[in-house]
Short mmCIF file of C-alpha atoms in Angstrom, two decimals:
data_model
loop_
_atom_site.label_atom_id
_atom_site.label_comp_id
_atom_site.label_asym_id
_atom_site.label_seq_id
_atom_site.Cartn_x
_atom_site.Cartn_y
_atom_site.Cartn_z
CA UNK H 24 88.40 83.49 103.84
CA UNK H 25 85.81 81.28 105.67
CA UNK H 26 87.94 80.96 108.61
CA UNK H 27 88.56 85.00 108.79
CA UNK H 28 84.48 85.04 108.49
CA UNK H 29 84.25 82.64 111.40
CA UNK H 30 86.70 84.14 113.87
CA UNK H 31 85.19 87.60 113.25
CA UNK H 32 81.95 86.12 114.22
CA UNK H 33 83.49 84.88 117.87
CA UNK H 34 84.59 88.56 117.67
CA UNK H 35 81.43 89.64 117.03
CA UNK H 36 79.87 87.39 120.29
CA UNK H 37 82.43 88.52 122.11
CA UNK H 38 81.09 91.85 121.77
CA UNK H 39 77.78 90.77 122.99
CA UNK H 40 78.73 89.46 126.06
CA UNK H 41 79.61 92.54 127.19
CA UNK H 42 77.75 93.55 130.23
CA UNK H 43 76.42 97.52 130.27
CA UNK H 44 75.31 100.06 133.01
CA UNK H 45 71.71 99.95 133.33
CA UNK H 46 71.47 103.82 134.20
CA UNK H 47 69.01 106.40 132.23
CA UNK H 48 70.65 108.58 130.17
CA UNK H 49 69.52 112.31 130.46
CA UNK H 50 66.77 113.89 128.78
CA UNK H 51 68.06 114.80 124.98
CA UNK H 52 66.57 118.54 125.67
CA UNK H 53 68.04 119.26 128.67
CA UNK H 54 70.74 122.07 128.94
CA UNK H 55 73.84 121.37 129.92
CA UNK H 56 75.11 123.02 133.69
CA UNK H 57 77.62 124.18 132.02
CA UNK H 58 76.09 125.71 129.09
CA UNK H 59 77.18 129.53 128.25
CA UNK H 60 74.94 132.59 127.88
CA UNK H 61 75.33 132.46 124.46
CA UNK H 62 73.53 128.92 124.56
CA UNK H 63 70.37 130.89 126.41
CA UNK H 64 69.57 133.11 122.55
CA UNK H 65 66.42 130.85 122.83
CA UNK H 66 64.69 129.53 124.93
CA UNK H 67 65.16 125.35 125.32
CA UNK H 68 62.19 123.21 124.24
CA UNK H 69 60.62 121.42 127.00
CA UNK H 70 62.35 118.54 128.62
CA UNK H 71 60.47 115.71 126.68
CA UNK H 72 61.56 112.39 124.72
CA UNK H 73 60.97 112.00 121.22
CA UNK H 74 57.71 110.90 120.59
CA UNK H 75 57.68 110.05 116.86
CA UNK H 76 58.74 106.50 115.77
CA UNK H 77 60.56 105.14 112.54
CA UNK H 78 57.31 104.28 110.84
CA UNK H 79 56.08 108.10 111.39
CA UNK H 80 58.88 109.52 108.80
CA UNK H 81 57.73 107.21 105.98
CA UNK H 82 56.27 108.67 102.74
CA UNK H 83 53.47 106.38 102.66
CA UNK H 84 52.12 107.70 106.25
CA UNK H 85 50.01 110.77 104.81
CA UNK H 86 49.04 111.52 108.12
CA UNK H 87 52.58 112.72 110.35
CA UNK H 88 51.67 115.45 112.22
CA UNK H 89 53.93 118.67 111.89
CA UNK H 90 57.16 119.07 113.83
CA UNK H 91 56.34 121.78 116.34
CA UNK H 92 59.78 123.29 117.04
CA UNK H 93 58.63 124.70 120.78
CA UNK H 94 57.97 121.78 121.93
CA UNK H 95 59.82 119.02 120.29
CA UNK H 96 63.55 118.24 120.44
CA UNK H 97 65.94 120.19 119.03
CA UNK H 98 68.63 117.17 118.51
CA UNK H 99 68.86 115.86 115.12
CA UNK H 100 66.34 112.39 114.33
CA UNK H 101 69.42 111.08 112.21
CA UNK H 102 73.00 110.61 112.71
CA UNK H 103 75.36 110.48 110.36
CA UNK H 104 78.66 109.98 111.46
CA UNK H 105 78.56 107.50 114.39
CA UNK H 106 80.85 104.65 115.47
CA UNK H 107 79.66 101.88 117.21
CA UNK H 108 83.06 100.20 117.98
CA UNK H 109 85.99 102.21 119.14
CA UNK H 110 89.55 101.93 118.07
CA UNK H 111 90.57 98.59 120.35
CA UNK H 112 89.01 97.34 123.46
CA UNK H 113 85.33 96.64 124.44
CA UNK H 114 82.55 97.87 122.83
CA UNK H 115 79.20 99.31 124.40
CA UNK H 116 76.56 96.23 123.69
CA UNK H 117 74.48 96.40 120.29
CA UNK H 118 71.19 96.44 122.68
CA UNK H 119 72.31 98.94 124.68
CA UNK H 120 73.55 100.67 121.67
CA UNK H 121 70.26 100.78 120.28
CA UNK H 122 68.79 101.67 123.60
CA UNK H 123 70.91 104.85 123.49
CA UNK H 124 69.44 105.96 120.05
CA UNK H 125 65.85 105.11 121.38
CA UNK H 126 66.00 107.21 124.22
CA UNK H 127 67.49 110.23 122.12
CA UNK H 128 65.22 109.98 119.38
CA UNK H 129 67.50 109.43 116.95
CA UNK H 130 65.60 106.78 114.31
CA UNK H 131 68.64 106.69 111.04
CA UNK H 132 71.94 106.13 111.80
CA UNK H 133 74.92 105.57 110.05
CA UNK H 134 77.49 102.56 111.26
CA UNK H 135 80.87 103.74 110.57
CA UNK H 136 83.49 101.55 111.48
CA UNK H 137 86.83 103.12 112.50
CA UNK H 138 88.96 103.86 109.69
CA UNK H 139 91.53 102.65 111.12
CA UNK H 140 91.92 100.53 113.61
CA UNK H 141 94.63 99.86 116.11
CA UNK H 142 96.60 97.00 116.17
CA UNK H 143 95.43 93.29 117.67
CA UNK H 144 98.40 92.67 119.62
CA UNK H 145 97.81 96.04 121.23
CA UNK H 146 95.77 96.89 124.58
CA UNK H 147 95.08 100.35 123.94
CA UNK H 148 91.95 101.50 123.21
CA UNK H 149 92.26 104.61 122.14
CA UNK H 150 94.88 105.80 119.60
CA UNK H 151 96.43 109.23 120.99
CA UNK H 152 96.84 107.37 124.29
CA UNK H 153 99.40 104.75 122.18
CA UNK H 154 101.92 107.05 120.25
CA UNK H 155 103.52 104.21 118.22
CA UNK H 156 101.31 101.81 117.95
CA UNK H 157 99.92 101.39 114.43
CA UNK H 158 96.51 102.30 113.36
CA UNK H 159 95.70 101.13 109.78
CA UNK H 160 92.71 100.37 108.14
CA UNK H 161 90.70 96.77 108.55
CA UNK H 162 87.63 94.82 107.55
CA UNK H 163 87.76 94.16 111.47
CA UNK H 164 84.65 97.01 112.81
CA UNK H 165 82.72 96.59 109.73
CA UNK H 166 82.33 92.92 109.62
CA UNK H 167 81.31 92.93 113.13
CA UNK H 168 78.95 95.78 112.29
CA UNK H 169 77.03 93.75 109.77
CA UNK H 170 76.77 90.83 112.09
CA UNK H 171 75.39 92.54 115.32
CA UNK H 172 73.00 94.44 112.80
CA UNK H 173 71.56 90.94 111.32
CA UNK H 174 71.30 89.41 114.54
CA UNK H 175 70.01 91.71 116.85
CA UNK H 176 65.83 93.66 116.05
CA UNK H 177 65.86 97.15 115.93
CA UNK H 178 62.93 98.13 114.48
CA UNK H 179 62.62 101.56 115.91
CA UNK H 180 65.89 102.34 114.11
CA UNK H 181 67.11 102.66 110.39
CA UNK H 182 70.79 101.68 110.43
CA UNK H 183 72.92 102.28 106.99
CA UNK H 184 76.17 100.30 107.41
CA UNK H 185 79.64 101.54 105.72
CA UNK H 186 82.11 100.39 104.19
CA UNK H 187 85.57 101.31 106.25
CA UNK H 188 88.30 99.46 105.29
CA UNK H 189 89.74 101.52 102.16
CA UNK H 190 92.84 102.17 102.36
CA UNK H 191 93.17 105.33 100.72
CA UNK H 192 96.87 105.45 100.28
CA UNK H 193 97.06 101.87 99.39
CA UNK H 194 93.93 101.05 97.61
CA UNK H 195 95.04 98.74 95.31
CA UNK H 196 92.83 95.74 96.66
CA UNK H 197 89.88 97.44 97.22
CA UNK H 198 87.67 96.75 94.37
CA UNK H 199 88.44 92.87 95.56
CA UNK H 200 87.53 93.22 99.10
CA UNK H 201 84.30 95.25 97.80
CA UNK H 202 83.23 91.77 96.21
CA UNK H 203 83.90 90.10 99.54
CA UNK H 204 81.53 92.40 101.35
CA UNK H 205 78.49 91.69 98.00
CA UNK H 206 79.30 87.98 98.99
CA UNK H 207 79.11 88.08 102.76
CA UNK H 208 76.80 90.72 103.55
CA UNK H 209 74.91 91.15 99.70
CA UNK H 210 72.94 94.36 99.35
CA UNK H 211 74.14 95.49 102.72
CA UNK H 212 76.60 97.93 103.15
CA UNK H 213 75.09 101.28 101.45
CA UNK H 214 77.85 103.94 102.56
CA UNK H 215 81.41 104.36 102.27
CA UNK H 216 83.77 105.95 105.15
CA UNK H 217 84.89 107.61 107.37
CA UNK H 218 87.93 107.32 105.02
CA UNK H 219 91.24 109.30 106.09
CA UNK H 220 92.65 111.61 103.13
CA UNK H 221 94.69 113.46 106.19
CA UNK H 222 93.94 112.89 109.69
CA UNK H 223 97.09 114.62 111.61
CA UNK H 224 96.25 113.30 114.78
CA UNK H 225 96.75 109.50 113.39
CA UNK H 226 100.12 109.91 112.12
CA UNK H 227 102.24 108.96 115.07
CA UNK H 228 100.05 105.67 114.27
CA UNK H 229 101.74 105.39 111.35
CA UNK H 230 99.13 107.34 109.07
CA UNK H 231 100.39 109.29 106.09
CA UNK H 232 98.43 111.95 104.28
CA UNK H 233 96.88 110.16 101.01
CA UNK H 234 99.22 111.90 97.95
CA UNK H 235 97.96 113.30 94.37
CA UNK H 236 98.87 110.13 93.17
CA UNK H 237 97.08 108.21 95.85
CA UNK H 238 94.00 110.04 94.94
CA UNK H 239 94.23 109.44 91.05
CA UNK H 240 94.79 105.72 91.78
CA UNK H 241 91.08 105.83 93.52
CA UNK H 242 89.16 105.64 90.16
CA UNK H 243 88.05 101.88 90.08
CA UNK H 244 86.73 102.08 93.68
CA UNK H 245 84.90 105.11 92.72
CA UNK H 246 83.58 103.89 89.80
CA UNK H 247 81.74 101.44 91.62
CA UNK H 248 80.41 103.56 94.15
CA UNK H 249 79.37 105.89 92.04
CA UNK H 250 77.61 103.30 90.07
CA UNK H 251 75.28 102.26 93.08
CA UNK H 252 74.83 105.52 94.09
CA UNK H 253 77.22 104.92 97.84
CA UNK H 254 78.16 108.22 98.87
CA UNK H 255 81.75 108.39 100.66
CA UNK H 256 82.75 110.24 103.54
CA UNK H 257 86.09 111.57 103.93
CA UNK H 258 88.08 112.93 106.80
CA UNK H 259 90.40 115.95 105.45
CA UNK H 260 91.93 117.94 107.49
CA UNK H 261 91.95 121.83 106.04
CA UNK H 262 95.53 122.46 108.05
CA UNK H 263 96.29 123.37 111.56
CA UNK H 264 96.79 126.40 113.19
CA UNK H 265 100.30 126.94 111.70
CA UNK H 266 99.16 126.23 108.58
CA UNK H 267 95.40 126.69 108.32
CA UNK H 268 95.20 125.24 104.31
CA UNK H 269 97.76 123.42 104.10
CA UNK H 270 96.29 120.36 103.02
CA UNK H 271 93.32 121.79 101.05
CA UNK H 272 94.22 121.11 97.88
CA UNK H 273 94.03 117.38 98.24
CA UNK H 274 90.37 117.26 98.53
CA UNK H 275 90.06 120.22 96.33
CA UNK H 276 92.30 117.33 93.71
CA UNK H 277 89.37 114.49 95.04
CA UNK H 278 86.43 117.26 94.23
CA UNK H 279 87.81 117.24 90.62
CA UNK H 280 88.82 114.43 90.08
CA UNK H 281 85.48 112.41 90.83
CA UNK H 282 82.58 115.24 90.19
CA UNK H 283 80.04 112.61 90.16
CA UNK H 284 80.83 110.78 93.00
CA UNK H 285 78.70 111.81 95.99
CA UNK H 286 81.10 112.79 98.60
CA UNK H 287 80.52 114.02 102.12
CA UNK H 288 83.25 116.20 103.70
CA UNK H 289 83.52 115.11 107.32
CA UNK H 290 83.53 117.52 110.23
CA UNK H 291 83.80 120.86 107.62
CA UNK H 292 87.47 120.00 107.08
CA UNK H 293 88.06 120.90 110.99
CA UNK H 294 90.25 119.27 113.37
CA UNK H 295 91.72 119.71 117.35
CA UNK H 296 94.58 120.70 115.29
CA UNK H 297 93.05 123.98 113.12
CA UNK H 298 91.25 125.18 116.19
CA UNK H 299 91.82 129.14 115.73
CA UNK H 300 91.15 129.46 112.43
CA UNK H 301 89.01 132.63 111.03
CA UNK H 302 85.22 131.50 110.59
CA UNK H 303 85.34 133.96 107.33
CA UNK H 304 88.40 132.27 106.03
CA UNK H 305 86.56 128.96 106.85
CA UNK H 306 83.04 129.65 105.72
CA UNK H 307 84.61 130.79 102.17
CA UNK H 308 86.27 127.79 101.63
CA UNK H 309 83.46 125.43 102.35
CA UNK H 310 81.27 127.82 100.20
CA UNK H 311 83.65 127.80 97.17
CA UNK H 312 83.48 124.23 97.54
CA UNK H 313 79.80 124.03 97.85
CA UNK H 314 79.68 126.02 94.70
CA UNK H 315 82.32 124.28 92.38
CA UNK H 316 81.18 120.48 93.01
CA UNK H 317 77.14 120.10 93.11
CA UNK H 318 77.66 116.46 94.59
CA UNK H 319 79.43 117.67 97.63
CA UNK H 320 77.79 117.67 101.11
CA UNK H 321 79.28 118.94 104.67
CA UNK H 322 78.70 116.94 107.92
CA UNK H 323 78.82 119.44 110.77
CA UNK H 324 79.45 116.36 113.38
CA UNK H 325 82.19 115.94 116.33
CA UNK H 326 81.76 118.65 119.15
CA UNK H 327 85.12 119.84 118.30
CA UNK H 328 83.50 122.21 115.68
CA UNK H 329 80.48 123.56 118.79
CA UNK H 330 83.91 123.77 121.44
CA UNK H 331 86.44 125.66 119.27
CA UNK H 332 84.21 127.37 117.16
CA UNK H 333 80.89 128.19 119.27
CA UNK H 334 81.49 131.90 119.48
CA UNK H 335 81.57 132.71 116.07
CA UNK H 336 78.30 130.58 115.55
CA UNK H 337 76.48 133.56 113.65
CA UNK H 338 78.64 132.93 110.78
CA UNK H 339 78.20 129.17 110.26
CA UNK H 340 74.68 129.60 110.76
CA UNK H 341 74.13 131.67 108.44
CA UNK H 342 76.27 129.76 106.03
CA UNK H 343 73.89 126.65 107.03
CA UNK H 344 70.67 128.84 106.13
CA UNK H 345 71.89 129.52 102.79
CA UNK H 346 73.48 126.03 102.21
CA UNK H 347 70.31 124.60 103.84
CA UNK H 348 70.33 121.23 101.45
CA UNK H 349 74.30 120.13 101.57
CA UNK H 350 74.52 120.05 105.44
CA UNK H 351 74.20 116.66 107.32
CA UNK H 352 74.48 116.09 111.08
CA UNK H 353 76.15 114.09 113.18
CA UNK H 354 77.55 113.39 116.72
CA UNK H 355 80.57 111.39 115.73
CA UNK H 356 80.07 109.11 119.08
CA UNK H 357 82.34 106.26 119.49
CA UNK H 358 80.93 103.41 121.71
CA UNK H 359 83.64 102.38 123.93
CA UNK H 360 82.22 100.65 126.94
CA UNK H 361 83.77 102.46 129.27
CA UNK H 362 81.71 105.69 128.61
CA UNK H 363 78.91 106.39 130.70
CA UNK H 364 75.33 105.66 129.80
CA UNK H 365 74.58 109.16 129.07
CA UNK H 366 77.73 110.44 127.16
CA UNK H 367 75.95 109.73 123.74
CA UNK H 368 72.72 111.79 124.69
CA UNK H 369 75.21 114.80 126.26
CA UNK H 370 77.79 114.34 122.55
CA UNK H 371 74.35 114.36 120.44
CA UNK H 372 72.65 117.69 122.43
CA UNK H 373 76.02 119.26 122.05
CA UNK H 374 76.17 118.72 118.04
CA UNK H 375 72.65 119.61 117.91
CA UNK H 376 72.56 122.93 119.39
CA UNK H 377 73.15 125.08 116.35
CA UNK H 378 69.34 122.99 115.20
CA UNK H 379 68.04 125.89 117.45
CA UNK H 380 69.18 128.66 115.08
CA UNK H 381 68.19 127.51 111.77
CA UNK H 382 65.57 128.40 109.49
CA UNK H 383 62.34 126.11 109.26
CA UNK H 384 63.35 125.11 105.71
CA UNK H 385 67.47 124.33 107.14
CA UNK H 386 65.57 123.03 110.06
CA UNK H 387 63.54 120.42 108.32
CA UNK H 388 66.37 119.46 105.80
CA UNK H 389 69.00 119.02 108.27
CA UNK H 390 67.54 117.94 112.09
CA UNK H 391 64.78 115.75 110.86
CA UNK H 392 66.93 114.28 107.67
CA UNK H 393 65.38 115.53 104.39
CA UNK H 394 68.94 115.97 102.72
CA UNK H 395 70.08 112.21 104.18
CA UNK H 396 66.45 110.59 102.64
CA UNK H 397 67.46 112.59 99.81
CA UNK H 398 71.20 111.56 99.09
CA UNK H 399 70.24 107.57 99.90
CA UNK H 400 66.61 107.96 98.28
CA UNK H 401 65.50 106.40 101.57
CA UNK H 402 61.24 106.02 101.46
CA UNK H 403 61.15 108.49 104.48
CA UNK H 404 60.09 112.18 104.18
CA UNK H 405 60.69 114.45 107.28
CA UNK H 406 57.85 116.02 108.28
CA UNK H 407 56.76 119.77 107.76
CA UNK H 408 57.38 122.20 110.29
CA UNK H 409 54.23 123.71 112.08
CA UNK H 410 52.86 126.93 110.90
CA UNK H 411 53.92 129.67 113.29
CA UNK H 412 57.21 128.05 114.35
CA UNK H 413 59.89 130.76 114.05
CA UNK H 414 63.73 129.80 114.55
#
C-alpha cells in the first residue's frame, strides 16, 4: 500500500506542475449578457468582491457586521458540491484553484472527488465524450485531494474533504479502505460523496443503478458514518423524461433504511435526462421527502436545475422559503484545466441566482452557510442580515 501512497503522490506533483491562465475572472455580481428578463425581478447588487474573510464567520468574532443584501453578493460564501479534479486529464492548479474561490468569495468548500473516475489507460477527459470507456469508482481524486490540501496554505478558505471512492453497488471493501484513509490522512476526510445510487448518464461507462440489495448491503459503511457524524451525498436520479420516477424508490429504500444517517440528496434528484418534468410533481416529492426523513437535506447545485427549470422558479422558491433549513448550495464545478479562468465565477453566479429571491431567514441559512455550520457543527455562524433588507 506504500507504493500506491507514493505513486499517487507523483500524481499529486504532477498536478502541480500544471501551468494556469493568469486572466481575472469576472466580477461574482455581474449579470450575465445573456441573462433573461426574468433574471431582471430585482435589481443586481453592485458589482463588488466579497469583502468578508474566513475569520469574519467565526462564532468567537462578536463583532461581524450584518450582511447587507443591496450591496453585497448574492452568490453563496460556501460550496458544497465542487470537484477539484475532473474525470481524466489535467487538473486546474490547487493555487489557482484557491485563487478562483478567493476572488468569488466563496470561504467553505467541499472537495468532492469524482465518483467515478475514468479509466488510466484512457485519454479522455470527460466521460460522455468516451462511450465505452469505463468509469468506476477510485481512491485516485481523493488521495490527491488530501495531499494538495496539506501541502499547499489556504487560509482564506475552509476546505472539508470527502470521501469518494464507495462503490455503492459493490461495497463490500469499504469499511477497509475507510481505515486506510484514518491511517493516511487521520481526522481528515469529514464528508462522504458524491456517491452514484443512479447516474443514467454514466452507464455507457459501465455504471449500473445500485439495487435494493445493494442498498441493504450499505449498513457497516453507514454505521460508521453515522457514528462520526459524516454526512453522505448521493447522486439519484428521480427518472427521465419518459419515466419521470422511475428510480425514486431507491432512495426512498436508502431514506428508510438509514433514518439516522445524515444524507444530502444531490442536485434535487434532477438530471439532463428528467429535464421536462412538472415543478409541482417535483416540489411534492422533495417535500414528502423532507417531511418523512428529518436527517435529509437537498443541494440545489449544477446549473442544470437554473437552465431546465428557471421558468418555473416561483415554485422552488417558495419551496426553499418554507424548507429554509434543509437546502444547501452548490455550483458543482469541475476543475479541468482546460476551462477558462472565469468559468467557475460564471457556474457559481448562475447557481446562485435564485439567493436573490429568498427570504432573509432562507437567505442567511442557505447563501452565507448556517445549515452547512450546522450539519458539520463547524465554529462559524453566518452573520445576520441587516435590518431593512427585503428579498
Amino acid at each position: 500500500m506504500r507504493n500506491v501512497i507514493e505513486r499517487l503522490v507523483i500524481v499529486a506533483v504532477a498536478i502541480l506542475a500544471i501551468s494556469g491562465c493568469s486572466d481575472t475572472p469576472r466580477s461574482v455580481n455581474q449579470s450575465p449578457a445573456n441573462a433573461s428578463a426574468s433574471d431582471s425581478l430585482l435589481p443586481l447588487p453592485p458589482l463588488v468582491a466579497s469583502t468578508r474573510s474566513l475569520a469574519s464567520f467565526a462564532k468567537s468574532n462578536t463583532s461581524a457586521a450584518c450582511y447587507d443584501r443591496t450591496k453585497e453578493p448574492y452568490t453563496a460564501v460556501v460550496d458544497t458540491h465542487f470537484h477539484p479534479k475532473p474525470f481524466g486529464g489535467q487538473a486546474v492548479p490547487p493555487d489557482l484553484l484557491f485563487g478562483y474561490l478567493d476572488k468569488a468569495g466563496v470561504r467553505f468548500v467541499n472537495y468532492f472527488g469524482i465518483g467515478q473516475s475514468l479509466d488510466m489507460a484512457s485519454a479522455c477527459t470527460y466521460y460522455l465524450d468516451c462511450p465505452g470507456t469505463s468509469a468506476l469508482p477510485s481512491i485516485k481524486n481523493d488521495f490527491v485531494n488530501g495531499v494538495e490540501v496539506k501541502a499547499y496554505s489556504h487560509p482564506n478558505l475552509n476546505i472539508v474533504l470527502s470521501m469518494t471512492f464507495i462503490d455503492l453497488q459493490n461495497p463490500q471493501g469499504v469499511v477497509d479502505t475507510i481505515k486506510l484513509y484514518d491511517k493516511e490522512f487521520p481526522g481528515m476526510f469529514k464528508w462522504a460523496g458524491e456517491l452514484n445510487v443512479v447516474k443514467q448518464a454514466l452507464m455507457k461507462n459501465g455504471h449500473e443503478a445500485a439495487t435494493m440489495e445493494d442498498i441493504d448491503n450499505w449498513a457497516p459503511f453507514m454505521k460508521i458514518l453515522r457514528e462520526r457524524g459524516i454526512p453522505v451525498t448521493f447522486h439519484s436520479d428521480l427518472g427521465n423524461d419518459a419515466n419521470p420516477t422511475q428510480f425514486v424508490p431507491l432512495m426512498k429504500h436508502v431514506l428508510q433504511k438509514y433514518p439516522d444517517n445524515k444524507i444530502v440528496w444531490a442536485h434535487m434528484g434532477l438530471s439532463k435526462e428528467l429535464a421536462k418534468m412538472d415543478p409541482a410533481q417535483h416540489v411534492a416529492i422533495m417535500k414528502a421527502a423532507l417531511d418523512s426523513s428529518p436527517n435529509l437535506m437537498l443541494d440545489i447545485s449544477w446549473d442544470v436545475i437554473y437552465n431546465n427549470y428557471k421558468e418555473f422558479g416561483a415554485e422552488f422558491v417558495k419551496f426553499f422559503n418554507e424548507y429554509p433549513d434543509r437546502i444547501l448550495p452548490g455550483s458543482d464545478f469541475v476543475a479541468a484545466a482546460n476551462k477558462k479562468p472565469d468559468q467557475y465565477a460564471k457556474e457559481l453566479e448562475i447557481t446562485s441566482r435564485v439567493n436573490r429571491f429568498l427570504s432573509n431567514d432562507a437567505f442567511r441559512k442557505i447563501a452565507l452557510g448556517e445549515n452547512y455550520f450546522r450539519l458539520l457543527n463547524l465554529d462559524y455562524r453566518a452573520p445576520e442580515i441587516c435590518a431593512g433588507n427585503k428579498p
